mmCIF file of C-alpha atoms in Angstrom:
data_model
loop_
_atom_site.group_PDB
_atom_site.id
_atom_site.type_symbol
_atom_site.label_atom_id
_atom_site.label_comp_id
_atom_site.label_asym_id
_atom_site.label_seq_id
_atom_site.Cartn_x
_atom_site.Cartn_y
_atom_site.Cartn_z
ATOM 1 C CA UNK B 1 8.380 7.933 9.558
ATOM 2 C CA UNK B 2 6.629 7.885 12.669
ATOM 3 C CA UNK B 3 7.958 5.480 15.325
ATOM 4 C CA UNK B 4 7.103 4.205 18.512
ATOM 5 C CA UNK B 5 10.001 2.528 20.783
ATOM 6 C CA UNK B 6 9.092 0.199 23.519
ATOM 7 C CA UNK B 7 11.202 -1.144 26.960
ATOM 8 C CA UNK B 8 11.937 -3.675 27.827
ATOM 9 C CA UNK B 9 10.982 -6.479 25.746
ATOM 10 C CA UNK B 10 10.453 -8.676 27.926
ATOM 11 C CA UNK B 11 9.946 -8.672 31.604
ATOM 12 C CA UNK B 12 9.964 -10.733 34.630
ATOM 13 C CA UNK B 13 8.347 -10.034 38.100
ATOM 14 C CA UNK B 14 7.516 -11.756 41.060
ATOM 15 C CA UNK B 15 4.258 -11.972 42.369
ATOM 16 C CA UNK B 16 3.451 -8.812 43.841
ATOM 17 C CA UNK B 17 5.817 -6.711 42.614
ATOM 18 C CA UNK B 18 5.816 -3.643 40.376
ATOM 19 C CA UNK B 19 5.903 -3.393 36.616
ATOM 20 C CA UNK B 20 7.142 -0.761 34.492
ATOM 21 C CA UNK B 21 7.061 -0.393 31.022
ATOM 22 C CA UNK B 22 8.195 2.218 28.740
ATOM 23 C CA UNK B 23 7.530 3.833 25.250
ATOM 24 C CA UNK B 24 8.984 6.863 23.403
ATOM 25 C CA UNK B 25 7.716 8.223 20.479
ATOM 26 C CA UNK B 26 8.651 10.560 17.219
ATOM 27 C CA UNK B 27 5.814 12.543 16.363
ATOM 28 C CA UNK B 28 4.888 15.185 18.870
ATOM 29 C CA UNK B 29 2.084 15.981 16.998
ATOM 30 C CA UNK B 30 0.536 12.566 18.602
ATOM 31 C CA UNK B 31 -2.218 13.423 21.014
ATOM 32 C CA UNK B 32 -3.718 9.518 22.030
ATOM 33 C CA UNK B 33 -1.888 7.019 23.650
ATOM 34 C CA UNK B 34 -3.571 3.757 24.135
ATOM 35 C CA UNK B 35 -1.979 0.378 26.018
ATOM 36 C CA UNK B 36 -3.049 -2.670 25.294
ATOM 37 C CA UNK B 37 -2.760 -6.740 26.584
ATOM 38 C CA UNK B 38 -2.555 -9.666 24.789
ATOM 39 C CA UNK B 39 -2.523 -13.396 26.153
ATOM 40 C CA UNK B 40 -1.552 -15.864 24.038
ATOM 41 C CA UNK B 41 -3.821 -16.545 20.942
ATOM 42 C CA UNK B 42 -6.403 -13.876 21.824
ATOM 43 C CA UNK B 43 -6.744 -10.427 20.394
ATOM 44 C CA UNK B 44 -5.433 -7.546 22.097
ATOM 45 C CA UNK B 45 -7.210 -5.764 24.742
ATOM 46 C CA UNK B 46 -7.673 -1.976 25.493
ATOM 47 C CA UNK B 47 -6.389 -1.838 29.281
ATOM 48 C CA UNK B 48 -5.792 1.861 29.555
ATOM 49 C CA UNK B 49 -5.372 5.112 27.196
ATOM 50 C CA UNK B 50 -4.571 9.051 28.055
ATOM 51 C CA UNK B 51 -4.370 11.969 26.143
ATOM 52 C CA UNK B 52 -2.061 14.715 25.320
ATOM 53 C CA UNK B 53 -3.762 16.957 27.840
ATOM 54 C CA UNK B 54 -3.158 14.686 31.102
ATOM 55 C CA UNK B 55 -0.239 13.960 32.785
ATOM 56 C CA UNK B 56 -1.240 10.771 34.438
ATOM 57 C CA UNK B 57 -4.287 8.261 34.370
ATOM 58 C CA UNK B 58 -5.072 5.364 37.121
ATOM 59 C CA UNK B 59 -6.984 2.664 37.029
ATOM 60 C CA UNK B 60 -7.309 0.489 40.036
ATOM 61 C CA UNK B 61 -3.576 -1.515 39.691
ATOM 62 C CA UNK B 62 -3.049 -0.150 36.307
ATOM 63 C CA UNK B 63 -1.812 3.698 35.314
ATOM 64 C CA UNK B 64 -0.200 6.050 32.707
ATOM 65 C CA UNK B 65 2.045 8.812 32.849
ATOM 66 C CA UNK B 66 2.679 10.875 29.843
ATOM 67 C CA UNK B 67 5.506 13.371 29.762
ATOM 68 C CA UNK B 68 4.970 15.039 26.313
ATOM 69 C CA UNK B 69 8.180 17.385 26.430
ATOM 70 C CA UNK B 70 10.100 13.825 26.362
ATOM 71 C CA UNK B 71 7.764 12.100 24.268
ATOM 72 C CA UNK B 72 7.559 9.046 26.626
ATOM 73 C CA UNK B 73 4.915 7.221 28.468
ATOM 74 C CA UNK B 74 5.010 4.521 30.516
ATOM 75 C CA UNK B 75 2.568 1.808 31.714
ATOM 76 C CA UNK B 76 2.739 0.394 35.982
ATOM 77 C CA UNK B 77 1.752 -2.392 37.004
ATOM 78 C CA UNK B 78 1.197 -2.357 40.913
ATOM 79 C CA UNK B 79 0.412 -5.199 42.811
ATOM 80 C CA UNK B 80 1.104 -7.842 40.117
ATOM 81 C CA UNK B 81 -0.859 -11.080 39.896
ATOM 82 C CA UNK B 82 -0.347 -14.271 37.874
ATOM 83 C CA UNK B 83 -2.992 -13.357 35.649
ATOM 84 C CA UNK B 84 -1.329 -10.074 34.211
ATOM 85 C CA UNK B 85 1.435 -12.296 32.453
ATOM 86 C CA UNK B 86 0.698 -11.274 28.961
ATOM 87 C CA UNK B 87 1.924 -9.382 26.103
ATOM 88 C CA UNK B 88 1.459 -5.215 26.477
ATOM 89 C CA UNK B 89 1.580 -3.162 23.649
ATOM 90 C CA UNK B 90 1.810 0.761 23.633
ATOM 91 C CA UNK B 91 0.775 2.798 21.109
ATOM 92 C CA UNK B 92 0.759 6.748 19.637
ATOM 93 C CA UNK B 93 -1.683 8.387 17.359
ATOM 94 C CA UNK B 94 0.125 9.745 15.194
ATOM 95 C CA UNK B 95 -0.652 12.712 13.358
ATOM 96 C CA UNK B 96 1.733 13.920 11.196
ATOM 97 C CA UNK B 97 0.843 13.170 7.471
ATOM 98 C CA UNK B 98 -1.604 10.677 8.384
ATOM 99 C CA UNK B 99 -3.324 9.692 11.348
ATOM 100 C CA UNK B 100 -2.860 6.549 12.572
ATOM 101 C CA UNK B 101 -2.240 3.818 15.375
ATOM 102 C CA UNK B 102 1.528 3.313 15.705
ATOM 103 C CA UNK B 103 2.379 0.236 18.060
ATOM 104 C CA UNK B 104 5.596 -0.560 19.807
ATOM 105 C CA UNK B 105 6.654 -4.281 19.424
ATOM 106 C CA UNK B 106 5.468 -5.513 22.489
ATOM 107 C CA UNK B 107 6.673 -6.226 26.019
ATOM 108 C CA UNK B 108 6.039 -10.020 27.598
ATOM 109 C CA UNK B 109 5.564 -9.585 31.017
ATOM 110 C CA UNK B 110 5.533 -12.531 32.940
ATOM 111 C CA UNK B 111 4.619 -12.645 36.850
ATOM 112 C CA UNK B 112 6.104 -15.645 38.908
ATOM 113 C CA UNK B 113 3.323 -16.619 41.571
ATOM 114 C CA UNK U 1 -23.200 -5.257 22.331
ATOM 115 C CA UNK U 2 -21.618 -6.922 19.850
ATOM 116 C CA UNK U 3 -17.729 -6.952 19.267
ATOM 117 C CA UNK U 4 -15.547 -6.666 16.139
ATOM 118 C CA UNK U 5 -16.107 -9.774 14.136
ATOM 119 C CA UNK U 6 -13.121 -11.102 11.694
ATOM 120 C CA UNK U 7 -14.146 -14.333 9.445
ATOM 121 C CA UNK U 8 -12.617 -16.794 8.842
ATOM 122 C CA UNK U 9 -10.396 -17.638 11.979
ATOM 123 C CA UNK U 10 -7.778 -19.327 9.959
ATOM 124 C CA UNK U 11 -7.160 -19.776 6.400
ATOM 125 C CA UNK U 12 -4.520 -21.988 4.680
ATOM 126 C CA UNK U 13 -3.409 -20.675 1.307
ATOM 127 C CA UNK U 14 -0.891 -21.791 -1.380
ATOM 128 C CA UNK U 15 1.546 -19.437 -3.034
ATOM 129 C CA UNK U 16 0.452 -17.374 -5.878
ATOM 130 C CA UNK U 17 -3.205 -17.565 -4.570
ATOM 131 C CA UNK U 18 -5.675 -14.622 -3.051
ATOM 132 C CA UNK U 19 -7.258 -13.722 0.077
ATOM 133 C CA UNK U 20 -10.179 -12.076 1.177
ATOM 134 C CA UNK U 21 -10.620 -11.390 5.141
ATOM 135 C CA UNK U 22 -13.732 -9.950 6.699
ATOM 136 C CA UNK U 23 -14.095 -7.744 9.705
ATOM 137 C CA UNK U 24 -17.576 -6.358 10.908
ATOM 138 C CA UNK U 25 -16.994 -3.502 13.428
ATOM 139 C CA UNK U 26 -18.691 -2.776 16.676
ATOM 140 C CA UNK U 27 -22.500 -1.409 15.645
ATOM 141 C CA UNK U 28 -21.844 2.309 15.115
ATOM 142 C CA UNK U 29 -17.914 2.492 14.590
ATOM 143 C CA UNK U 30 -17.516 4.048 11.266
ATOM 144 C CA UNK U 31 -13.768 3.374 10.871
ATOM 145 C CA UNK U 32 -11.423 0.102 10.827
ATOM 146 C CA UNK U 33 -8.304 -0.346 10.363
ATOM 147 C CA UNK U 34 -6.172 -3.163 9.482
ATOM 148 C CA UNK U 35 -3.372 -4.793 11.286
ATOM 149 C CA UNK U 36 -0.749 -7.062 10.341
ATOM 150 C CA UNK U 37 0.915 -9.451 12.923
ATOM 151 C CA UNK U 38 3.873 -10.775 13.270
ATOM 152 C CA UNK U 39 6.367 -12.261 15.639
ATOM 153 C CA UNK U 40 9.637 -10.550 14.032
ATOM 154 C CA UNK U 41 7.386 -7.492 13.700
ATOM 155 C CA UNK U 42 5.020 -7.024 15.701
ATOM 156 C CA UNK U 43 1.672 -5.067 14.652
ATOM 157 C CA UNK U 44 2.045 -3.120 11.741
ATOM 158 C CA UNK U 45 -0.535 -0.804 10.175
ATOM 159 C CA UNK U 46 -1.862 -1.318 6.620
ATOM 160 C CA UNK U 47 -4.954 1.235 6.467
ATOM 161 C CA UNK U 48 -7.978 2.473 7.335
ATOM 162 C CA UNK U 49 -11.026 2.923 5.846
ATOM 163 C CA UNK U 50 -13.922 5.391 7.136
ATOM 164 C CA UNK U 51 -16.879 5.755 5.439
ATOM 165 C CA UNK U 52 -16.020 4.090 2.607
ATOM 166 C CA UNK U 53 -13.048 6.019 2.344
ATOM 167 C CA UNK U 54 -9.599 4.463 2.685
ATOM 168 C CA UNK U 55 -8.263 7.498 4.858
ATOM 169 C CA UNK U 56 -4.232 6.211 5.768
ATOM 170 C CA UNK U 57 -2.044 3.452 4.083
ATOM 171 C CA UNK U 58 0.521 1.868 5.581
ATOM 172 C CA UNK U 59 4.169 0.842 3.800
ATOM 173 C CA UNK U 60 2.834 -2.750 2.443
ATOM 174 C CA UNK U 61 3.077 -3.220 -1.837
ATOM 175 C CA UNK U 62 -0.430 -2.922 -3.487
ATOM 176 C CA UNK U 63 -1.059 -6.807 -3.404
ATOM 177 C CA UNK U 64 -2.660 -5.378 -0.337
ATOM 178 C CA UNK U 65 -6.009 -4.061 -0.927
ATOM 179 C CA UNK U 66 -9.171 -3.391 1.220
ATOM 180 C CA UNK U 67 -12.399 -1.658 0.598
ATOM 181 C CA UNK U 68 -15.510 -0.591 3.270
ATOM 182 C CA UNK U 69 -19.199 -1.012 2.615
ATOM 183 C CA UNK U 70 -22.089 1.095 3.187
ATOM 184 C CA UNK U 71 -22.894 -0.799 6.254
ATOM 185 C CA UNK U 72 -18.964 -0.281 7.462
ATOM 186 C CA UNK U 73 -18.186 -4.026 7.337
ATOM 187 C CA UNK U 74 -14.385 -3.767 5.706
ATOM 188 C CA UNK U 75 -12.862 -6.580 3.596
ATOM 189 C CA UNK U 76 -8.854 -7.082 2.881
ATOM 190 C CA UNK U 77 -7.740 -8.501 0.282
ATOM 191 C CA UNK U 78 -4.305 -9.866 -0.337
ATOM 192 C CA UNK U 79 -3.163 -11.383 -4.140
ATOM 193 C CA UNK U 80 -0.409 -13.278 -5.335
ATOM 194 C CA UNK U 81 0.374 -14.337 -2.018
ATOM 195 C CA UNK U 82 4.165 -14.926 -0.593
ATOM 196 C CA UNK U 83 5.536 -17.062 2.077
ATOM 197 C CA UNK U 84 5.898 -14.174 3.870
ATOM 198 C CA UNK U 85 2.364 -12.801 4.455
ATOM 199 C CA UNK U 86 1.665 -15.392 6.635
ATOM 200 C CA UNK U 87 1.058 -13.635 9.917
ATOM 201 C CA UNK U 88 -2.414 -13.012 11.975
ATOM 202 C CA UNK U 89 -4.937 -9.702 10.490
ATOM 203 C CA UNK U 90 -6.604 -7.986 12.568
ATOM 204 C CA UNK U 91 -9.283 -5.292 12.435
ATOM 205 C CA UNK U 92 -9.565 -2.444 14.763
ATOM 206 C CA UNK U 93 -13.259 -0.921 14.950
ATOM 207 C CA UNK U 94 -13.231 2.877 16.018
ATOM 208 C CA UNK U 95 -15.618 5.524 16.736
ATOM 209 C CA UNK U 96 -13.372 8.081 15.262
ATOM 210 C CA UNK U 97 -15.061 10.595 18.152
ATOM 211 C CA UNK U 98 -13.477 11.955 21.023
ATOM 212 C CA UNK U 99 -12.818 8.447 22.963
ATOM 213 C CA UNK U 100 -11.117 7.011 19.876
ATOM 214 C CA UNK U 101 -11.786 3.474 21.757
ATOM 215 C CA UNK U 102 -9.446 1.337 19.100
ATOM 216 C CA UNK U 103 -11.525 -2.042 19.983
ATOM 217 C CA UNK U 104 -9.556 -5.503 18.336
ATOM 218 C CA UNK U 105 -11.420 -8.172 16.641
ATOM 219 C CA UNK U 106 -9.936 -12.079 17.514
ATOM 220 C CA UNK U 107 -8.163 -11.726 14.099
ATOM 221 C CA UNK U 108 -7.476 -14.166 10.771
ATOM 222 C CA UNK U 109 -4.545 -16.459 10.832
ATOM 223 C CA UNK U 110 -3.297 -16.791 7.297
ATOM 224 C CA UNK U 111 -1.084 -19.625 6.520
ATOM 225 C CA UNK U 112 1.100 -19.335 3.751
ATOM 226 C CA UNK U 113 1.917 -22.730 2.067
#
């Protein structure tokens, strides 16, 4: 079935740093790729999403790349603060069969003031 | 405007019992979908329902049920519970347009007793 890997699972930074996290997934059909952050005991948060048509997305500290021949994308953090230390998800829309948000398990990123 | 809404917050239940979880999406957002949340697991998909319609299923047994109202507030229900379903549900509210725009409610903590 459809599948979304995520790397690595958990992740430490110091203050300041750079953060990279990566996802692969199966269905190259999927054309939607949403990341999302979750502190502890909240819900998770839409942070940043890009499509099948762009290569790369930036948001002030936050960005996307997409390479759809590999089927990965991959979330960076620039610039890290204290307050990013949460749990990021990634996720594919997947389309084959049945469309629906697939989610990696998670990466706990913590940043070390 | 408003967010997704998820009653109740947290529900204790004994073996063998039912559940019923409610999640009001985001005025306008026709779809939601249905999350289930784990630590082992992370977040798993168990279906969507748009317009009334449940549109994708996810690989749960069919204790797991849900259904969508004219008014696209979605209920889950769960029967004959099992140790195991104790995890945090969450609803996703969509616009199912071009932005997609998966938006979390804060989730029900089920406690299986």
């Amino acid at each position: 079935g459809e599948n979304v890997e995520q790397h690595p699972s958990t992740l430490s930074v110091q203050e300041g740093d750079s953060a990279v996290i990566k996802c692969t997934y199966s269905d190259s059909a999927s054309n939607y790729f949403p990341w999302y952050k979750q502190e502890l005991g909240k819900r998770p948060q839409l942070i940043i999403d890009i499509r099948s048509n762009v290569g790369e997305k930036k948001d002030q500290r936050i960005a996307v790349t997409l390479n759809k021949t590999a089927k990965h994308f991959s979330l960076h953090i620039t610039e890290t603060q204290p307050e990013d230390s949460a749990v990021y998800f990634c996720a594919a829309l997947t389309q084959g069969g049945s469309e629906k948000l697939v989610f990696g398990k998670g990466t706990k990123l913590t940043v070390n003031p | 405007k408003a967010g997704v809404t998820q009653t109740p917050r947290y529900l204790i239940k004994t073996r063998g019992q039912q559940v019923t979880l409610s999640c009001s999406p985001i005025s306008g957002h026709r779809s939601v979908s249905w999350y289930q949340q784990t630590p082992g697991q992370g977040l798993q998909f168990l279906f969507e329902y748009f317009s009334e319609t449940q549109r994708n299923k996810g690989n749960f047994p069919g204790r797991f049920s849900g259904r969508q109202f004219s008014n696209s507030r979605s209920e889950m229900n769960v029967s004959t519970l099992e140790l195991g379903d104790s995890a945090l549900y969450l609803c996703a509210s969509s616009p199912r347009t071009e932005s997609y725009g998966y938006t979390f409610g804060s989730g029900t903590r089920l406690t299986v007793v």
